[in-house]
Short mmCIF file of C-alpha atoms in Angstrom, two decimals:
data_model
loop_
_atom_site.label_atom_id
_atom_site.label_comp_id
_atom_site.label_asym_id
_atom_site.label_seq_id
_atom_site.Cartn_x
_atom_site.Cartn_y
_atom_site.Cartn_z
CA MET J 1095 63.09 73.28 24.70
CA ALA J 1096 59.81 71.56 23.96
CA ASP J 1097 58.12 69.61 26.70
CA SER J 1098 58.40 65.85 26.65
CA PRO J 1099 55.33 63.70 25.83
CA VAL J 1100 55.01 62.77 29.48
CA ARG J 1101 55.05 66.44 30.51
CA ARG J 1102 52.45 67.37 27.87
CA THR J 1103 50.20 64.54 29.03
CA THR J 1104 50.66 65.71 32.58
CA LYS J 1105 49.57 69.25 31.75
CA ALA J 1106 46.56 68.01 29.81
CA SER J 1107 45.31 65.66 32.51
CA GLY J 1108 46.27 67.81 35.48
CA ARG J 1109 48.01 64.88 37.22
CA LEU J 1110 51.63 64.31 38.06
CA PRO J 1111 53.31 61.39 36.27
CA THR J 1112 53.51 58.21 38.31
CA PHE J 1113 55.90 55.45 37.39
CA PRO J 1114 56.26 51.93 38.90
CA LEU J 1115 58.36 51.96 42.07
CA ALA J 1116 58.83 55.72 41.73
CA TYR J 1117 58.43 56.39 45.44
CA THR J 1118 60.07 53.29 46.92
CA SER J 1119 63.28 55.15 47.82
CA ARG J 1120 63.82 58.49 49.48
CA ARG J 1121 65.55 61.05 47.27
CA LYS J 1122 65.99 64.02 49.59
CA PRO J 1123 67.88 64.06 52.90
CA ARG J 1124 65.95 63.91 56.13
CA ARG J 1125 65.61 67.26 57.85
CA TRP J 1126 65.16 65.74 61.29
CA PRO J 1127 66.43 62.48 62.82
CA LEU J 1128 63.82 59.75 63.14
CA VAL J 1129 63.76 60.14 66.94
CA PHE J 1130 62.45 63.72 66.57
CA ARG J 1131 59.73 62.95 64.02
CA PHE J 1132 56.46 63.46 65.90
CA ILE J 1133 54.26 62.49 62.95
CA LYS J 1134 51.97 59.66 61.95
CA GLY J 1135 53.44 56.33 62.96
CA ALA J 1136 55.52 57.68 65.86
CA ILE J 1137 55.15 56.13 69.32
CA HIS J 1138 56.29 59.10 71.40
CA ARG J 1139 52.85 59.68 72.91
CA MET J 1140 52.56 56.02 73.87
CA ILE J 1141 55.91 55.77 75.67
CA ILE J 1142 56.35 59.26 77.13
CA LEU J 1143 54.48 58.50 80.39
CA PRO J 1144 56.29 55.19 81.16
CA VAL J 1145 59.64 56.83 80.34
CA ILE J 1146 58.94 59.74 82.70
CA ILE J 1147 57.80 57.41 85.51
CA HIS J 1148 60.85 55.16 85.20
CA THR J 1149 63.14 58.20 85.06
CA LEU J 1150 61.64 59.70 88.23
CA PHE J 1151 61.83 56.34 90.01
CA ALA J 1152 65.49 55.90 89.06
CA ALA J 1153 66.28 59.48 90.11
CA LEU J 1154 64.59 58.84 93.49
CA ILE J 1155 66.66 55.71 94.09
CA VAL J 1156 69.89 57.51 93.21
CA PHE J 1157 68.94 60.46 95.44
CA ILE J 1158 68.25 58.20 98.44
CA ASP J 1159 71.43 56.24 97.88
CA LEU J 1160 73.59 59.39 97.74
CA ARG J 1161 71.98 61.23 100.67
CA ASP J 1162 71.75 58.35 103.15
CA ASP J 1163 75.17 56.94 103.99
CA ASN J 1164 73.69 54.17 106.14
CA THR J 1165 71.59 52.75 103.31
CA SER J 1166 72.97 51.10 100.20
CA LEU J 1167 70.53 50.52 97.40
CA GLY J 1168 73.10 49.34 94.87
CA LEU J 1169 72.88 45.88 93.31
CA PRO J 1170 75.63 43.31 93.76
CA SER J 1171 78.02 43.19 90.83
CA SER J 1172 77.28 39.50 90.28
CA ILE J 1173 73.63 40.20 89.41
CA ILE J 1174 74.31 42.77 86.69
CA PRO J 1175 75.64 40.27 84.07
CA SER J 1176 72.63 38.00 84.62
CA LEU J 1177 70.21 40.90 84.21
CA SER J 1178 72.04 42.01 81.08
CA ILE J 1179 71.65 38.56 79.53
CA VAL J 1180 67.93 38.40 80.36
CA VAL J 1181 67.21 41.90 79.04
CA GLY J 1182 69.26 41.20 75.91
CA LEU J 1183 67.34 37.99 75.19
CA MET J 1184 64.00 39.76 75.72
CA LEU J 1185 64.96 42.55 73.32
CA VAL J 1186 66.19 40.07 70.72
CA PHE J 1187 63.03 37.98 70.86
CA ARG J 1188 60.79 41.04 70.76
CA ASN J 1189 62.61 42.61 67.82
CA GLN J 1190 62.71 39.32 65.95
CA THR J 1191 59.00 38.70 66.49
CA SER J 1192 58.08 42.26 65.50
CA PHE J 1193 60.17 42.17 62.33
CA GLU J 1194 58.80 38.75 61.41
CA ARG J 1195 55.25 40.07 61.68
CA PHE J 1196 56.19 43.13 59.61
CA TRP J 1197 57.95 41.08 56.92
CA THR J 1198 55.15 38.51 56.73
CA GLY J 1199 52.55 41.26 56.42
CA ARG J 1200 54.52 42.88 53.60
CA ASN J 1201 54.67 39.56 51.76
CA TYR J 1202 50.92 39.09 52.07
CA LEU J 1203 50.33 42.64 50.84
CA THR J 1204 52.51 41.89 47.81
CA GLN J 1205 50.51 38.72 47.27
CA ILE J 1206 47.27 40.71 47.24
CA CYS J 1207 48.74 43.22 44.77
CA THR J 1208 49.89 40.36 42.52
CA CYS J 1209 46.42 38.79 42.52
CA VAL J 1210 44.84 42.15 41.67
CA ARG J 1211 47.27 42.63 38.78
CA ASN J 1212 46.65 39.14 37.42
CA LEU J 1213 42.88 39.44 37.65
CA THR J 1214 42.92 42.90 36.06
CA ARG J 1215 45.05 41.72 33.16
CA SER J 1216 42.84 38.70 32.54
CA PHE J 1217 39.60 40.69 32.72
CA LEU J 1218 40.84 43.34 30.29
CA CYS J 1219 42.31 40.87 27.80
CA TYR J 1220 39.59 38.20 27.75
CA ASN J 1221 36.35 40.18 28.09
CA SER J 1222 35.21 39.22 24.59
CA ASN J 1223 35.65 36.61 21.87
CA ASP J 1224 34.84 36.09 18.20
CA LYS J 1225 31.50 34.44 18.88
CA MET J 1226 30.33 37.02 21.40
CA PRO J 1227 32.07 40.43 21.16
CA ALA J 1228 31.83 42.73 24.13
CA SER J 1229 29.03 45.28 24.07
CA ASP J 1230 29.16 48.70 25.66
CA ALA J 1231 27.43 47.30 28.74
CA ASP J 1232 30.00 44.51 28.97
CA LYS J 1233 32.85 47.01 28.70
CA ALA J 1234 31.29 49.13 31.43
CA ASP J 1235 30.88 46.03 33.58
CA THR J 1236 34.54 45.12 33.08
CA GLU J 1237 35.65 48.62 33.98
CA ARG J 1238 33.49 48.52 37.11
CA VAL J 1239 35.07 45.25 38.25
CA VAL J 1240 38.58 46.58 37.61
CA ARG J 1241 37.74 49.58 39.78
CA ILE J 1242 36.49 47.21 42.47
CA LEU J 1243 39.80 45.33 42.35
CA LEU J 1244 41.63 48.60 42.96
CA ALA J 1245 39.21 49.45 45.77
CA ILE J 1246 40.07 46.15 47.47
CA LEU J 1247 43.63 47.38 48.02
CA TYR J 1248 42.41 50.54 49.75
CA SER J 1249 39.77 48.69 51.75
CA VAL J 1250 42.30 46.15 53.05
CA LYS J 1251 44.43 49.00 54.37
CA ASN J 1252 41.45 50.71 56.02
CA HIS J 1253 40.16 47.43 57.45
CA LEU J 1254 43.50 46.54 59.06
CA ARG J 1255 43.71 50.05 60.53
CA ALA J 1256 40.18 49.71 61.94
CA GLU J 1257 38.98 52.64 59.82
CA TRP J 1258 35.47 51.35 59.41
CA GLY J 1259 32.94 52.59 56.89
CA ALA J 1260 33.08 53.23 53.17
CA PRO J 1261 34.19 56.70 52.01
CA LEU J 1262 31.48 59.30 52.05
CA ARG J 1263 30.00 60.14 48.66
CA SER J 1264 28.38 63.51 49.12
CA LEU J 1265 28.71 66.69 51.11
CA GLU J 1266 25.34 66.02 52.74
CA ASP J 1267 26.57 62.69 54.10
CA ALA J 1268 29.78 64.35 55.29
CA ALA J 1269 27.78 67.06 57.06
CA MET J 1270 25.63 64.43 58.77
CA MET J 1271 28.73 62.55 59.91
CA ILE J 1272 30.37 65.72 61.23
CA ALA J 1273 27.21 66.67 63.09
CA LYS J 1274 27.05 63.17 64.59
CA ASP J 1275 30.54 62.70 66.00
CA GLY J 1276 32.54 65.72 64.91
CA ARG J 1277 34.65 64.00 62.28
CA THR J 1278 34.42 62.73 58.75
CA MET J 1279 36.20 60.06 56.74
CA THR J 1280 38.58 60.23 53.82
CA SER J 1281 37.25 59.57 50.33
CA GLU J 1282 40.40 58.32 48.66
CA PHE J 1283 38.61 55.47 46.90
CA SER J 1284 34.95 56.48 46.90
CA ASP J 1285 34.91 56.69 43.08
CA LEU J 1286 36.05 53.08 42.84
CA LEU J 1287 33.12 51.57 44.73
CA PRO J 1288 29.92 50.45 42.95
CA SER J 1289 27.17 53.02 42.90
CA GLY J 1290 24.53 52.47 45.56
CA MET J 1291 26.55 49.85 47.40
CA LYS J 1292 25.46 49.13 50.97
CA VAL J 1293 28.38 48.50 53.29
CA LEU J 1294 27.82 45.75 55.85
CA GLU J 1295 30.80 46.33 58.11
CA ASP J 1296 28.53 47.16 61.05
CA GLU J 1297 27.06 43.66 60.63
CA GLY J 1298 30.42 41.90 60.76
CA LEU J 1299 31.25 41.65 57.04
CA GLY J 1300 34.53 43.31 56.09
CA LEU J 1301 34.51 45.59 53.07
CA PRO J 1302 37.36 43.72 51.28
CA LEU J 1303 35.47 40.45 51.55
CA GLN J 1304 32.25 42.10 50.42
CA LEU J 1305 33.96 43.47 47.30
CA THR J 1306 35.23 40.03 46.32
CA PHE J 1307 31.63 38.92 45.75
CA PHE J 1308 31.39 41.32 42.80
CA VAL J 1309 34.58 39.87 41.32
CA ASP J 1310 33.39 36.31 41.75
CA LEU J 1311 30.07 37.12 40.08
CA TYR J 1312 31.92 38.70 37.15
CA ILE J 1313 33.96 35.51 36.70
CA ARG J 1314 30.76 33.49 36.61
CA ARG J 1315 29.18 35.83 34.06
CA GLY J 1316 32.29 35.63 31.91
CA TYR J 1317 32.16 31.84 32.00
CA GLU J 1318 28.49 31.80 31.06
CA LYS J 1319 29.15 34.17 28.13
CA GLY J 1320 32.04 32.05 26.90
CA TRP J 1321 34.79 34.56 27.66
CA PHE J 1322 36.54 32.18 30.05
CA HIS J 1323 36.72 28.44 29.53
CA ALA J 1324 36.46 26.11 32.52
CA PRO J 1325 40.19 25.83 33.38
CA GLN J 1326 40.64 29.59 32.97
CA SER J 1327 37.69 30.46 35.19
CA SER J 1328 39.01 27.98 37.76
CA ALA J 1329 42.42 29.72 37.65
CA LEU J 1330 40.75 33.12 38.12
CA SER J 1331 38.79 31.79 41.09
CA THR J 1332 42.05 30.44 42.52
CA GLN J 1333 43.60 33.90 42.23
CA LEU J 1334 40.63 35.39 44.05
CA ASN J 1335 40.83 32.72 46.75
CA THR J 1336 44.54 33.46 47.16
CA LEU J 1337 43.72 37.14 47.62
CA VAL J 1338 41.13 36.36 50.30
CA ASP J 1339 43.56 33.97 52.01
CA ALA J 1340 46.29 36.63 52.17
CA TYR J 1341 43.76 39.14 53.50
CA GLY J 1342 42.71 36.71 56.24
CA ARG J 1343 46.32 36.05 57.23
CA MET J 1344 46.93 39.78 57.50
CA GLU J 1345 43.91 39.96 59.81
CA THR J 1346 45.52 37.27 61.96
CA ILE J 1347 48.74 39.27 62.23
CA ARG J 1348 46.75 42.40 63.09
CA SER J 1349 44.61 40.79 65.78
CA THR J 1350 47.25 38.55 67.44
CA PRO J 1351 49.25 40.38 70.14
CA LEU J 1352 52.87 39.74 70.96
CA PRO J 1353 53.45 36.95 73.48
CA ILE J 1354 53.45 38.13 77.07
CA ALA J 1355 56.91 36.65 77.61
CA HIS J 1356 58.32 39.04 74.98
CA LEU J 1357 56.82 42.12 76.62
#
């Protein structure tokens, strides 16, 4: 049987086919329960010491209570329902607050993706007109800005995870970084960044915000060349402002701890 067009394209390009929402659901059964998954995102290392300490303390209390007949360390039965209510309320509030932060962050991430899609569509469809067709330099400029929009998505993720620094571009830079602190950084979006760009994260300017300057300048150039009329350029700027607003709100969720009363 002959290969399908998608399969032939895959062999020619050397990449696996990727479809929208292709990896949003799990298609193979889990080999291990979630409680035994000691991988990225697990909290076993964070809670193992408190769990061991509380277990040893409880075992000590039970041991003393069983060995010493003259000492009773048990709690009155009237206190147990009250403690159960308090612990239940604390768990409910903590879970509700945690899920609300998670759900709100997901909505803001979707908002950023929507803004990137809208801006990309507008830039690719309106980068020329009858009076001033796009030159090769203009097409290259449009492609560069579209790549920057894609890089914003990666940079937002790295910024929220406190993974500072742009991806390394060369083996020499990687060797210098390894020699400096014994580690290097991933380069998952190094090809999307502008060539020769100087990252200012060490001076307090986040990489996502720095990349939005290139997009804003492209909107201004498009308006000056007549690609975007005034209302359209204003709508594009609004999309960019919405993206920055969602990014800032995600920073707030990341930097605001849970209330002490819920801990």
